[in-house]
XYZ file of C-alpha atoms in Angstrom:
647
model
C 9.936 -18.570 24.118
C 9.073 -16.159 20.892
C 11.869 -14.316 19.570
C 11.841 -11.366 16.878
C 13.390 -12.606 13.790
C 15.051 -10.101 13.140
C 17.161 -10.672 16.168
C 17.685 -14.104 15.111
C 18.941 -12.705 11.693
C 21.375 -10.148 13.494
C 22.359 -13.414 15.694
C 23.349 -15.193 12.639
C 24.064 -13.258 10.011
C 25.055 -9.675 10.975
C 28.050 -8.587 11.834
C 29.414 -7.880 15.163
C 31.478 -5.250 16.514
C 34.625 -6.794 17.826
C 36.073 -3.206 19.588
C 35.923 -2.392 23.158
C 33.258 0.550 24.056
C 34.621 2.661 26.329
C 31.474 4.384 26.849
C 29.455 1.095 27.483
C 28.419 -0.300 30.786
C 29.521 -4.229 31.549
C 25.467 -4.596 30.837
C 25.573 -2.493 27.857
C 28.527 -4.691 26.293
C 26.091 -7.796 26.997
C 23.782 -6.444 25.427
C 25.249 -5.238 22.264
C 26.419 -8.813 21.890
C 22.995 -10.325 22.080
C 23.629 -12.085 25.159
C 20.342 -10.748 26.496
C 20.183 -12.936 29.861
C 23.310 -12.017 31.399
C 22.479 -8.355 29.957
C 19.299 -8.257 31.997
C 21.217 -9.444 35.134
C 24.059 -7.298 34.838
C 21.798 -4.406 34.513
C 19.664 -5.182 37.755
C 23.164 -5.114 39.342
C 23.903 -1.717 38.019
C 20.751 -0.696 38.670
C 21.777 -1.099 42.985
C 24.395 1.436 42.207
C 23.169 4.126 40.397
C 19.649 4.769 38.556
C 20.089 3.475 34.661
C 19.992 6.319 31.436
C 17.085 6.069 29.848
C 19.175 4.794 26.858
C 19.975 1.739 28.898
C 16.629 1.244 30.519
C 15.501 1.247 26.790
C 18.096 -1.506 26.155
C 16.573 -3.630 28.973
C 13.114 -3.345 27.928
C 14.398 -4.499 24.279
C 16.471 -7.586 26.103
C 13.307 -8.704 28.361
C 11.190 -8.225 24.842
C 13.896 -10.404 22.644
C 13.751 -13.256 25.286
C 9.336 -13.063 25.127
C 9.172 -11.349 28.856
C 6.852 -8.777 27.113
C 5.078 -7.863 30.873
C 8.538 -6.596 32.134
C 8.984 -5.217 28.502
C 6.233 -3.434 28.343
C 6.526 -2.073 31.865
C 9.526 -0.159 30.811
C 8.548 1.003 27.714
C 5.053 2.743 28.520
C 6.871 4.297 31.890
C 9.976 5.644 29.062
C 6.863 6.864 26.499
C 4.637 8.757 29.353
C 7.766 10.279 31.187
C 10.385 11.243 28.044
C 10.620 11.272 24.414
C 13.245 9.339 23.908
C 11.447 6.174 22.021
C 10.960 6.530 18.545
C 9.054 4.657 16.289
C 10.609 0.673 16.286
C 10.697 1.051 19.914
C 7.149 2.010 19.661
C 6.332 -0.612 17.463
C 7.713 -3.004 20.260
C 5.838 -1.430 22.649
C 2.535 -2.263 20.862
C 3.671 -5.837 20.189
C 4.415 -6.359 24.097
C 1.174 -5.166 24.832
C -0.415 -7.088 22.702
C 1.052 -9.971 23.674
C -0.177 -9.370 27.214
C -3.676 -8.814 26.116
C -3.330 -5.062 26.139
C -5.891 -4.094 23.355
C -7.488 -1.474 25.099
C -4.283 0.091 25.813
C -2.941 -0.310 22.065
C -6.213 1.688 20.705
C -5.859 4.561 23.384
C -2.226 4.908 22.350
C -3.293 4.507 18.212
C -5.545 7.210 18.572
C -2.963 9.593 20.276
C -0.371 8.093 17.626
C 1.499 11.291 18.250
C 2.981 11.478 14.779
C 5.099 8.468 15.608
C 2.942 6.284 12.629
C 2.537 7.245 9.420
C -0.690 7.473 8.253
C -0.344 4.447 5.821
C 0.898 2.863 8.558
C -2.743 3.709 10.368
C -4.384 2.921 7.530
C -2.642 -0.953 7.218
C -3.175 -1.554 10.718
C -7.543 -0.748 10.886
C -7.137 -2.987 8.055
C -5.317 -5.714 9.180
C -6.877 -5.332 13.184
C -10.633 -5.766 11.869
C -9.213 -8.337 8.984
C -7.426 -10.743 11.983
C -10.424 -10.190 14.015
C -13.158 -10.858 11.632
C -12.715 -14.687 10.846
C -12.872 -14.092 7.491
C -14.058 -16.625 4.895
C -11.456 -15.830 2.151
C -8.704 -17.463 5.056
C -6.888 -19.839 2.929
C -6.801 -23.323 3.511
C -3.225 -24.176 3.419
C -1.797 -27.285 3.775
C 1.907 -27.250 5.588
C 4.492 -29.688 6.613
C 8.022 -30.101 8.124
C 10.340 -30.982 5.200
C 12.321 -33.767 5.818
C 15.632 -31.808 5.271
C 15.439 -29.878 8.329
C 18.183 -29.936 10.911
C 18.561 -29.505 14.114
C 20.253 -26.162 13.334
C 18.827 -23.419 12.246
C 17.337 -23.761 8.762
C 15.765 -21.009 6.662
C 15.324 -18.562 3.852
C 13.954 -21.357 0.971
C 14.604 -20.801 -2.985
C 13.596 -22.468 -5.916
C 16.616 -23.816 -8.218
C 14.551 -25.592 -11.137
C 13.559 -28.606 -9.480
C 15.324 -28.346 -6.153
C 15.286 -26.031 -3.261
C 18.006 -23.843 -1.920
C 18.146 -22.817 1.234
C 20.142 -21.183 4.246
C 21.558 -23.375 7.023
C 23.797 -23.436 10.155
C 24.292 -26.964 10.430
C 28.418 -27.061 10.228
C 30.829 -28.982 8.064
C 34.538 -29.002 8.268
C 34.872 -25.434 6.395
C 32.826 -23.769 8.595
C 33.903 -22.050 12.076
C 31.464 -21.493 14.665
C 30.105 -18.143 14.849
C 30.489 -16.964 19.132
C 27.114 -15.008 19.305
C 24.802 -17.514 18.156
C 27.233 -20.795 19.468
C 26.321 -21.904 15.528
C 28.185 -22.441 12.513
C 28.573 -19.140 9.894
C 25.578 -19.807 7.971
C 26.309 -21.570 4.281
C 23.854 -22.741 1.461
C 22.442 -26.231 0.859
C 20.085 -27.748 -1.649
C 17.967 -30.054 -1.647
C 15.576 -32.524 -3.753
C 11.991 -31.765 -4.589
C 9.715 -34.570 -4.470
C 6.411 -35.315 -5.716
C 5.085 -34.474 -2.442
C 6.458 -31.148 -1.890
C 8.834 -32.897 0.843
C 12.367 -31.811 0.529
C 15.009 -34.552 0.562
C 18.908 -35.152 0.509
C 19.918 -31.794 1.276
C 23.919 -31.430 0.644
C 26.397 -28.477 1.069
C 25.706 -26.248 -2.511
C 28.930 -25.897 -4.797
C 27.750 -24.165 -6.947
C 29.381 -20.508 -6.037
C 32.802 -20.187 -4.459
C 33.552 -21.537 -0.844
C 33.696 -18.694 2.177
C 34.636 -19.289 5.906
C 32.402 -16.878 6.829
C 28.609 -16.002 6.165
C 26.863 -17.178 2.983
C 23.214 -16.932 3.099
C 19.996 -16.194 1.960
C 20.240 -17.145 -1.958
C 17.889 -16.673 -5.104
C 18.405 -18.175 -8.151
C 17.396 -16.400 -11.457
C 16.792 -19.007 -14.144
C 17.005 -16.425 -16.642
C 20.095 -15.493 -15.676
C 21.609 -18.996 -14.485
C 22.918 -16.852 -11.251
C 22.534 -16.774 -7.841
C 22.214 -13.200 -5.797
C 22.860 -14.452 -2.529
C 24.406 -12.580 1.204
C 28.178 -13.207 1.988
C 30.208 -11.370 4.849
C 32.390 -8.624 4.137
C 35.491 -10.391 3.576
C 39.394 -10.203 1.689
C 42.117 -13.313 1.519
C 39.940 -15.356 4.040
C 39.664 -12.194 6.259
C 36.744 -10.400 7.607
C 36.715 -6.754 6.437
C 35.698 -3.788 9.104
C 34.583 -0.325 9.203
C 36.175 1.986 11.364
C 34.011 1.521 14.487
C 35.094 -2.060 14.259
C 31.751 -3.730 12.421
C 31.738 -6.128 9.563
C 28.409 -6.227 7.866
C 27.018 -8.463 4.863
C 27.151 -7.717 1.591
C 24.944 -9.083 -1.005
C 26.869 -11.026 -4.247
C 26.333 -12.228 -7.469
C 27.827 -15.468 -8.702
C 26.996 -18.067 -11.726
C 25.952 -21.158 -11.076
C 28.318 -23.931 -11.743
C 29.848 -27.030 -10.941
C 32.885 -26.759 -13.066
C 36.416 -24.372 -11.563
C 34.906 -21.103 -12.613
C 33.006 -19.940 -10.034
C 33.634 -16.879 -9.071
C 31.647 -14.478 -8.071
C 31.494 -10.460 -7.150
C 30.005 -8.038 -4.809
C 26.830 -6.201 -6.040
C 26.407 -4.113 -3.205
C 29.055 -3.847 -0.124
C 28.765 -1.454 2.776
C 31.352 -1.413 5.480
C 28.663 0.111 7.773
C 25.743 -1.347 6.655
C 24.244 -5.298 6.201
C 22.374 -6.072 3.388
C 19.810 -8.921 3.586
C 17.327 -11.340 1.449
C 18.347 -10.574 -2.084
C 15.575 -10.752 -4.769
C 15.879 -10.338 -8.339
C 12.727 -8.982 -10.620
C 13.472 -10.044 -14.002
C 10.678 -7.840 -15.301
C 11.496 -4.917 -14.347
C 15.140 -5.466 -13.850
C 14.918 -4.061 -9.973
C 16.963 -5.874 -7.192
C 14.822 -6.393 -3.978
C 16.589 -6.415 -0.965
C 16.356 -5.558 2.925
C 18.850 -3.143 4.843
C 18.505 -0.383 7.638
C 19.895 2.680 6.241
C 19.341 6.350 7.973
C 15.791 7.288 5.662
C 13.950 3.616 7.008
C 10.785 4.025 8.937
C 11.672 2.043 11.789
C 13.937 -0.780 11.576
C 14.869 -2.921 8.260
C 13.167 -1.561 5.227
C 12.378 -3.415 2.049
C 14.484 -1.303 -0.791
C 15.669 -2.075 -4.288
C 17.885 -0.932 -6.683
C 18.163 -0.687 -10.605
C 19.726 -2.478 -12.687
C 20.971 -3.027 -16.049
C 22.032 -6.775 -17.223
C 22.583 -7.000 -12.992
C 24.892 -4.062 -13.254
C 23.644 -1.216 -10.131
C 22.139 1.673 -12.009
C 20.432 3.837 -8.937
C 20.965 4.074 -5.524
C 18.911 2.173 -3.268
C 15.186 3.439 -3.281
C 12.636 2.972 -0.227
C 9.945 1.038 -1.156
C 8.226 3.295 1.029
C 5.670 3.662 4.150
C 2.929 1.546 2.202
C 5.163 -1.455 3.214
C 7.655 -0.651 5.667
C 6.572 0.034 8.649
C 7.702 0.837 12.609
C 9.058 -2.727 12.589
C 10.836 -4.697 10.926
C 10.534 -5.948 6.945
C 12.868 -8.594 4.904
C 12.321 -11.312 2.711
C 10.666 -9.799 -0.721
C 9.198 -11.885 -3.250
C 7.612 -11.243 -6.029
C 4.953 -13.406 -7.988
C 2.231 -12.573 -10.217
C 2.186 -8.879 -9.473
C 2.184 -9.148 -5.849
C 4.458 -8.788 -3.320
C 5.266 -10.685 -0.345
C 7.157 -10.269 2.570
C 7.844 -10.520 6.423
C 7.130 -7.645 8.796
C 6.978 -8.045 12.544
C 4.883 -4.842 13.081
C 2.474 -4.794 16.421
C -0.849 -5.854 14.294
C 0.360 -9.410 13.302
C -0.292 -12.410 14.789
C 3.134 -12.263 16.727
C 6.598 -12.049 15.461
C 7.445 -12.174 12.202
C 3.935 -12.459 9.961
C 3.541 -12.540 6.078
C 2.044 -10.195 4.061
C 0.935 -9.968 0.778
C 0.379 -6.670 -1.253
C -0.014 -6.217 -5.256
C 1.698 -3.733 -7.432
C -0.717 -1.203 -8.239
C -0.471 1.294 -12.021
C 0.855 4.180 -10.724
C 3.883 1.714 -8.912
C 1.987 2.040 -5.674
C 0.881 -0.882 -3.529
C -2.156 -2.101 -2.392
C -2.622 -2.031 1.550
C -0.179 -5.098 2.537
C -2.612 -8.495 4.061
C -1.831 -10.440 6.695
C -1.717 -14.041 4.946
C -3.490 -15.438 8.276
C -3.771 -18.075 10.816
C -3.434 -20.453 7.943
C -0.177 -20.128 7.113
C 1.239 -17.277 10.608
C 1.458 -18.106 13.962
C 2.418 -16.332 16.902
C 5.861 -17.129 16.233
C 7.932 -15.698 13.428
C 7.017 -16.583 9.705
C 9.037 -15.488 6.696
C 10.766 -16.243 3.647
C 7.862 -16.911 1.928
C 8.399 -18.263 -2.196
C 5.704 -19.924 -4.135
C 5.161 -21.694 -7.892
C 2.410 -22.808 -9.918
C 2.224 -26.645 -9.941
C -0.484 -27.005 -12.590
C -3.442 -29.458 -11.735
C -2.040 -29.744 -8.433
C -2.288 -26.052 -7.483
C 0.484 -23.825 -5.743
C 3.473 -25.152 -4.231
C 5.362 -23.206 -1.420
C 7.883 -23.143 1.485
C 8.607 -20.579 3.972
C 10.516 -20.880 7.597
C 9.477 -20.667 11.225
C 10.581 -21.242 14.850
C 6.702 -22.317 15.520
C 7.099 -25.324 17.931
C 7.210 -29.088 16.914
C 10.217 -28.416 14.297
C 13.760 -30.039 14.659
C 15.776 -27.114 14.619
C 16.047 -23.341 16.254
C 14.435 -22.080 12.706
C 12.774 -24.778 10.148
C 11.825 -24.920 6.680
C 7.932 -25.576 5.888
C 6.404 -26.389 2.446
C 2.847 -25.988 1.834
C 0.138 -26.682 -1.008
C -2.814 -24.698 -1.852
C -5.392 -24.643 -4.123
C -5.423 -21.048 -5.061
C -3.102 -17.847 -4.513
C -3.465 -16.750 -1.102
C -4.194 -13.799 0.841
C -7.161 -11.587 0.496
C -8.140 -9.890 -2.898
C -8.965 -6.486 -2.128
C -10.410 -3.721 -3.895
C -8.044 -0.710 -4.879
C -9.858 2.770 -6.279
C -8.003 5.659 -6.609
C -7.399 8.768 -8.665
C -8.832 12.099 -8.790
C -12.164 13.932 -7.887
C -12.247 16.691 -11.271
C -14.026 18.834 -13.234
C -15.142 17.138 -16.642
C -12.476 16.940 -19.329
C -10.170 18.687 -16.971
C -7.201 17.922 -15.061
C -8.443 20.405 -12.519
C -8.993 18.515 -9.197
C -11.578 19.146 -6.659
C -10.203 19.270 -2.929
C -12.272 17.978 0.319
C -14.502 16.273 -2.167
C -16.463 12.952 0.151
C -15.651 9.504 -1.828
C -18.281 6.654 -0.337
C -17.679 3.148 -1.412
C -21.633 1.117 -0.517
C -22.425 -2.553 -0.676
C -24.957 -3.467 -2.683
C -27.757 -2.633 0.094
C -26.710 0.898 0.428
C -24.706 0.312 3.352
C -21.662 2.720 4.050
C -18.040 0.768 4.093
C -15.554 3.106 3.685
C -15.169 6.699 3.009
C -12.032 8.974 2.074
C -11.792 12.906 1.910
C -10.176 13.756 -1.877
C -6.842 16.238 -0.833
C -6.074 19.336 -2.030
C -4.954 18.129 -5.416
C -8.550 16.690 -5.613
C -6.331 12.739 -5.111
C -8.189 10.126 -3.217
C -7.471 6.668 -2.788
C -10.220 3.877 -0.899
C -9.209 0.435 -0.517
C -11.865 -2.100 1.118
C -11.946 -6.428 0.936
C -12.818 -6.999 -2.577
C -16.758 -7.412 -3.615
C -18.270 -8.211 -6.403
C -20.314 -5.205 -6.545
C -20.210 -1.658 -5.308
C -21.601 1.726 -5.534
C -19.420 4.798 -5.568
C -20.790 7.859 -4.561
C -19.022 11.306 -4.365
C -20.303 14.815 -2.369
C -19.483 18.601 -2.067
C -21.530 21.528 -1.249
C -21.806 23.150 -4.517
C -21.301 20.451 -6.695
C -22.640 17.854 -8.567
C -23.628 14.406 -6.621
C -21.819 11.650 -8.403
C -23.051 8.117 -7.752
C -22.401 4.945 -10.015
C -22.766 1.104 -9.802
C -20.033 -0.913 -10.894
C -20.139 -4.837 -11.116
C -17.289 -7.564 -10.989
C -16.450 -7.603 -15.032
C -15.235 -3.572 -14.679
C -14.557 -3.915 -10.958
C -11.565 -6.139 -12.336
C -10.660 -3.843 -15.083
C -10.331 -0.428 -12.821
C -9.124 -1.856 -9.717
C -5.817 -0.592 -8.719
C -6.093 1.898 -12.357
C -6.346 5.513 -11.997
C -10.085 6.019 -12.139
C -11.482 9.378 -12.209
C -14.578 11.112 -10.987
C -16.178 14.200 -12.822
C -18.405 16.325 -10.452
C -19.687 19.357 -11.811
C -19.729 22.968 -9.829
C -22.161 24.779 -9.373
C -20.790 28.016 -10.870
C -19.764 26.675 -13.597
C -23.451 25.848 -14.821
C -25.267 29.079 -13.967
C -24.848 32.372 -14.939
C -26.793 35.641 -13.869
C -28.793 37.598 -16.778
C -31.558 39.972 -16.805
C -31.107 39.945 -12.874
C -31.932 36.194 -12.756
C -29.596 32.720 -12.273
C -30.349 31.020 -15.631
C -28.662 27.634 -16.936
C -25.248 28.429 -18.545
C -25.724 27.789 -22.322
C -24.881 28.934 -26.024
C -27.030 31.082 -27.869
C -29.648 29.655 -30.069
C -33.173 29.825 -32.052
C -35.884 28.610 -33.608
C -36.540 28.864 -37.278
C -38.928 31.580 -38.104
C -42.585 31.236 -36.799
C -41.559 27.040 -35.555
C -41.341 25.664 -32.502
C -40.006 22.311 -33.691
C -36.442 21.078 -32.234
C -33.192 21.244 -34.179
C -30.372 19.261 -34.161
C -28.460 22.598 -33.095
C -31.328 23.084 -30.265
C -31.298 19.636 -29.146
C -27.524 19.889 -28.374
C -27.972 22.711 -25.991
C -31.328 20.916 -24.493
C -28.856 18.128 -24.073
C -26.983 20.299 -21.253
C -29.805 21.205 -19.980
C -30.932 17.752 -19.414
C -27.239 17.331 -17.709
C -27.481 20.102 -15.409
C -30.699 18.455 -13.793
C -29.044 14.964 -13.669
C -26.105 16.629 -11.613
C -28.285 18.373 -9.457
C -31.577 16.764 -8.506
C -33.001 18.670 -6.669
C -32.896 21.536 -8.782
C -36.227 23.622 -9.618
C -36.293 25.124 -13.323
C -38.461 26.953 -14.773
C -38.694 27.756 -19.026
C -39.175 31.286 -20.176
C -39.545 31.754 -24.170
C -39.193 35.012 -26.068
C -39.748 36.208 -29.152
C -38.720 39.272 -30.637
C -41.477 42.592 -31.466
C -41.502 41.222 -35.309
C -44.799 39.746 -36.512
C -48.457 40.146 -34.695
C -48.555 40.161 -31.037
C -50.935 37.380 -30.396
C -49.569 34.973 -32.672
C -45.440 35.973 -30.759
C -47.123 34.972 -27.584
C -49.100 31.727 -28.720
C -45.463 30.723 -30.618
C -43.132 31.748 -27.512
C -45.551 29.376 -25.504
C -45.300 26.794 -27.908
C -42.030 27.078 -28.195
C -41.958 26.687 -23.991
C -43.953 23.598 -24.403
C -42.262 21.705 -26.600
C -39.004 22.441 -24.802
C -40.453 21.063 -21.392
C -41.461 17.948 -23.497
C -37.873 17.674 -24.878
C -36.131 17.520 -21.611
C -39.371 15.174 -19.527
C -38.907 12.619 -22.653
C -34.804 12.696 -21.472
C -35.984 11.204 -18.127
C -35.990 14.414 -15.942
C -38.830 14.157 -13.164
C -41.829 16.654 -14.375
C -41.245 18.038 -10.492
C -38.168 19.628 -11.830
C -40.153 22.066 -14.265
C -41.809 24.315 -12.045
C -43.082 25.984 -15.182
C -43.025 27.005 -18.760
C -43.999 30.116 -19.639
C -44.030 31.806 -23.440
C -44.130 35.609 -22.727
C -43.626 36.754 -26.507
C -43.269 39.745 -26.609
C -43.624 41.282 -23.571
C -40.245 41.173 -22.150
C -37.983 42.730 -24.781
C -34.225 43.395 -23.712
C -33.852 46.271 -25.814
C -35.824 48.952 -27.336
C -36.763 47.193 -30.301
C -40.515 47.474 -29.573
C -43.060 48.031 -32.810
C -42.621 51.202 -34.757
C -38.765 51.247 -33.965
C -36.245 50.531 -36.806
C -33.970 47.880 -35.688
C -31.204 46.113 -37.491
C -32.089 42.128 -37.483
C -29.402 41.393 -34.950
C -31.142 43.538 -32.238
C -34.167 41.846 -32.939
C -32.756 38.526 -32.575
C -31.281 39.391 -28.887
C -34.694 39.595 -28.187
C -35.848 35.718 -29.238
C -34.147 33.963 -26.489
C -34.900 30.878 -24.096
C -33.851 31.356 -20.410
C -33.822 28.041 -18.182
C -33.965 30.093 -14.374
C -33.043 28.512 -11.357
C -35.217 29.035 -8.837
C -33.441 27.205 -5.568
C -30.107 28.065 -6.513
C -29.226 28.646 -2.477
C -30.591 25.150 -1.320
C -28.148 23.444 -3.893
């Protein structure tokens, strides 16, 4: 039988309401205290009476899902989701699990595609990724190598931390302090740690002392080294008593305590909720955030991932959302963070079943890359989670995480693991904006391409109004990036592994070029948009000052290649006619010659034409005075585009 973990965690370590509920059926009060079986009986009783609310129909479907009967789960759910709108997005999340555990995949894509706004579109986004990922037998699927530790018990065991050389954990197992907790027919759950050996294998695991005693909960720890404390989850509790809210529920709090063997060890809540449970502390030294799980009113579907700031462990913020990149329609606990990535547990519908561990990296801009599914190497179709790992030098990574997977000694069990290399898939993160050159100005609906190296299409984004895109694909070595708008420039570069590394998951922008902006209308014609300028008197050689506007020119063509130009050159009515038009042509000429020895195709240059004379702009013709700077708006290069409505 597969169970959620999350349920298991609410078993265990969440508190329970302990008032009556007036307004709760016999089946509902079953159900509420996570006795599922007799729930699903009483209900089929009630049932014979009167038809159930859809409310408690709901709360069958989730009690037939909790103890793996995912055909009668899924039954009730899709008949809830065609008839009312009632189920909202965890539910729907279950939905999608319990079909997939059934072998429903035809049925999951119909109801993706409708999605109905109950997904976000991150949430879309991770699951294409992760569905053709799973489904693809990748070759980057890490070879890990996993084992029981020897510590296990026949309790439930989970929820692994380093402590130096030894590993904490979270256990059930009881000693004399500890009174059995009714809804899971367990002991509250306290800490233990145990020896590391050589192997990996965890050894002599013994009640930890280190923080001050409780009667109730005391779970999921992490140890700071930095610090030389331990975050860790404790119940609600005063003078040996639990603490409630006034609906009757005691939740968890998370604490803070130093670690110590001598009398002071005391310790002090960090964050404490009446109302609301707060799971799988994790401290980020670096940044000075506290990591932790809870389900407040903003999550997206169950428990969220959120943290907090802090300053020397003092709460500076209130909790933030890490946000839809991450958490998801499901379910999400157990952060930890190594080498700029982030890992954690989610039991949303595209895993491999229950709980699953993903693995996502912090991106520049504080984003996240799309979360991976650590695969069949390390999940199962059972729940996964609590993932830590460390860098063992020569021998490679070392690791634990838990699991109910079968073959363990326990309900839950601890698992170490060594690998060679960090795992989960590297992927390739480009984002940014789609602008106008030396401009901040972003260019909406702009198409971003990302091509292998044969030219062959493997992702493509649409830049929003802000002229933002962001493409994320399994990382290669080497790409091509291509970007498209009617009236703009084409942009296409290839970029190899050295700068791959370097911009990945940076803000990298693309410059494309409109139209408009490079043409201008004069003398009734579309001509190249440049500044004025001229040839010395009776030359046609190319200055530095000529080359520079040449030079724009020659970029014009290169961001629009299929552009047809042709070169007119003028002169002004000074000087004998002949020799104006043999100059002007020169001057045409050597122009072309400029911009063909740039690289520009010689199809571009439809012609070049030196009219001298012939085509003054003003009256300045011979035998009328003009002052010099008449004459000289008469010497003037035009660069006319001739296709302008086919680019």
């Amino acid at each position: 039988m597969i169970k959620v973990r999350f349920c298991v965690l609410l078993i265990f370590m969440s508190a329970c309401s302990l008032f009556a509920q007036k307004k709760n059926s016999k089946a509902d009060n079953y159900f509420y205290a996570y006795a599922y079986a007799d729930a699903i009986a009483e209900y089929h009783d009630e049932m014979r009476k009167e038809p159930l609310t859809n409310a408690q129909r709901l709360n069958l479907a989730d009690a037939y899902f909790h103890l793996g009967n995912y055909r009668n789960a899924v039954k009730i759910y899709t008949d809830i989701y065609r008839k009312d709108t009632i189920i909202k997005s965890h539910r729907f999340n279950k939905m999608l699990q319990s079909l997939a555990k059934t072998a429903q995949r035809d049925s999951i894509e119909s109801l993706l595609a409708k999605k109905n706004g109950l997904l976000s579109d991150e949430l879309m986004e991770n699951a294409d990724f992760n569905l053709e990922l799973l489904g693809s037998n990748s070759e980057n699927e890490t070879a890990f190598q996993v084992f029981g530790i020897n510590g296990n018990s026949a309790q439930t065991d989970f929820s692994p931390s380093f402590m130096n050389d030894k590993l904490l954990f979270s256990s059930s197992r009881g000693h004399k302090h500890k009174k059995i907790y009714g809804p899971s027919g367990e002991a509250y759950l306290d800490i233990y740690l145990g020896r590391i050996g050589g192997d990996g294998d965890v050894v002599n695991p013994n009640l930890f002392e280190g923080i001050p005693a409780s009667k109730f909960h005391k779970s999921t720890p992490y140890y700071e080294s930095s610090l030389g404390k331990i975050f860790y989850v404790i119940s609600n509790e005063e003078d040996d008593q639990l603490l409630f809210d006034d609906n009757g529920k005691n939740s968890l709090a998370i604490a803070l305590a130093r670690s110590s063997s001598g009398p002071d060890r005391s310790f002090y809540y960090l964050l404490k909720d009446l109302s609301t449970s707060f799971y799988y502390p994790f401290y980020d030294e670096a940044t000075g955030r506290l990591y932790f799980a809870a389900n407040f009113e903003d999550s997206y579907g169950g428990t969220d991932i959120y943290y907090v700031h802090t300053n020397n462990t003092q709460i500076m913020s209130e909790p933030i959302n890490v946000g839809p990149r991450i958490n998801s329609a499901g379910n999400e606990i157990a952060p930890f963070i190594y080498e700029n990535n982030l890992y954690f547990s989610s039991d949303i519908f595209y895993g491999l079943g229950g709980m699953d561990i993903y693995k996502t990296s912090f991106q520049a801009d504080d984003s996240f890359s799309i979360p991976v599914n650590l695969g069949a190497g390390i999940n199962s179709p059972y729940d996964d989670f609590g993932f830590i790992i460390k860098n063992e030098g020569d021998k490679g990574y070392l690791g634990y995480f838990a699991s109910n997977r079968p073959g363990g000694k326990g309900k839950d069990d601890i698992y170490g693991f060594m690998v060679s290399e960090l795992p989960g898939l590297k992927t390739l993160v480009l984002s940014g904006k789609v602008a106008k050159p030396k401009s901040d100005l972003g260019i909406p609906e702009a198409t971003v391409k990302i091509m292998d190296s044969d030219g062959q299409l493997i992702k493509q984004v649409i830049s929003d109004l802000n002229g933002q895109y962001r493409i994320e694909i399994p990382w290669r070595d080497n790409i091509m990036i291509e970007a498209n708008k009617e009236n703009h420039s084409h942009y296409s570069r290839t970029i190899g592994k050295e700068e791959l590394n370097k911009i990945s998951g940076q803000s990298f922008q693309i410059d494309m070029v409109e139209l408009v902006d490079l043409v201008v209308e004069k003398e009734a014609k579309q001509v190249i948009k440049l500044d004025e300028f001229s040839f010395e008197k009776g030359k046609s050689d190319i200055t530095p000052e000529i080359s520079t506007e040449l030079d724009k020119v020659v970029a014009a063509i290169k961001s629009f290649p299929e552009m047809k130009l042709r070169i007119e050159s003028h002169t002004d009515s000074r000087g004998n006619r002949n020799t104006n038009q043999r100059l002007s042509q020169q001057r045409a000429d050597a122009i072309k010659n400029f911009i063909l020895a740039k690289g520009v195709p010689s199809s571009v240059i439809t012609g070049a034409m030196g009219y001298g004379e012939s085509q003054l702009v003003n009256d300045c013709k011979d035998g009328v005075y003009c002052l010099d700077f008449l004459h000289d708006q008469n010497a003037r290069t035009l660069f006319v585009v001739e296709n302008l409505d086919e680019l």
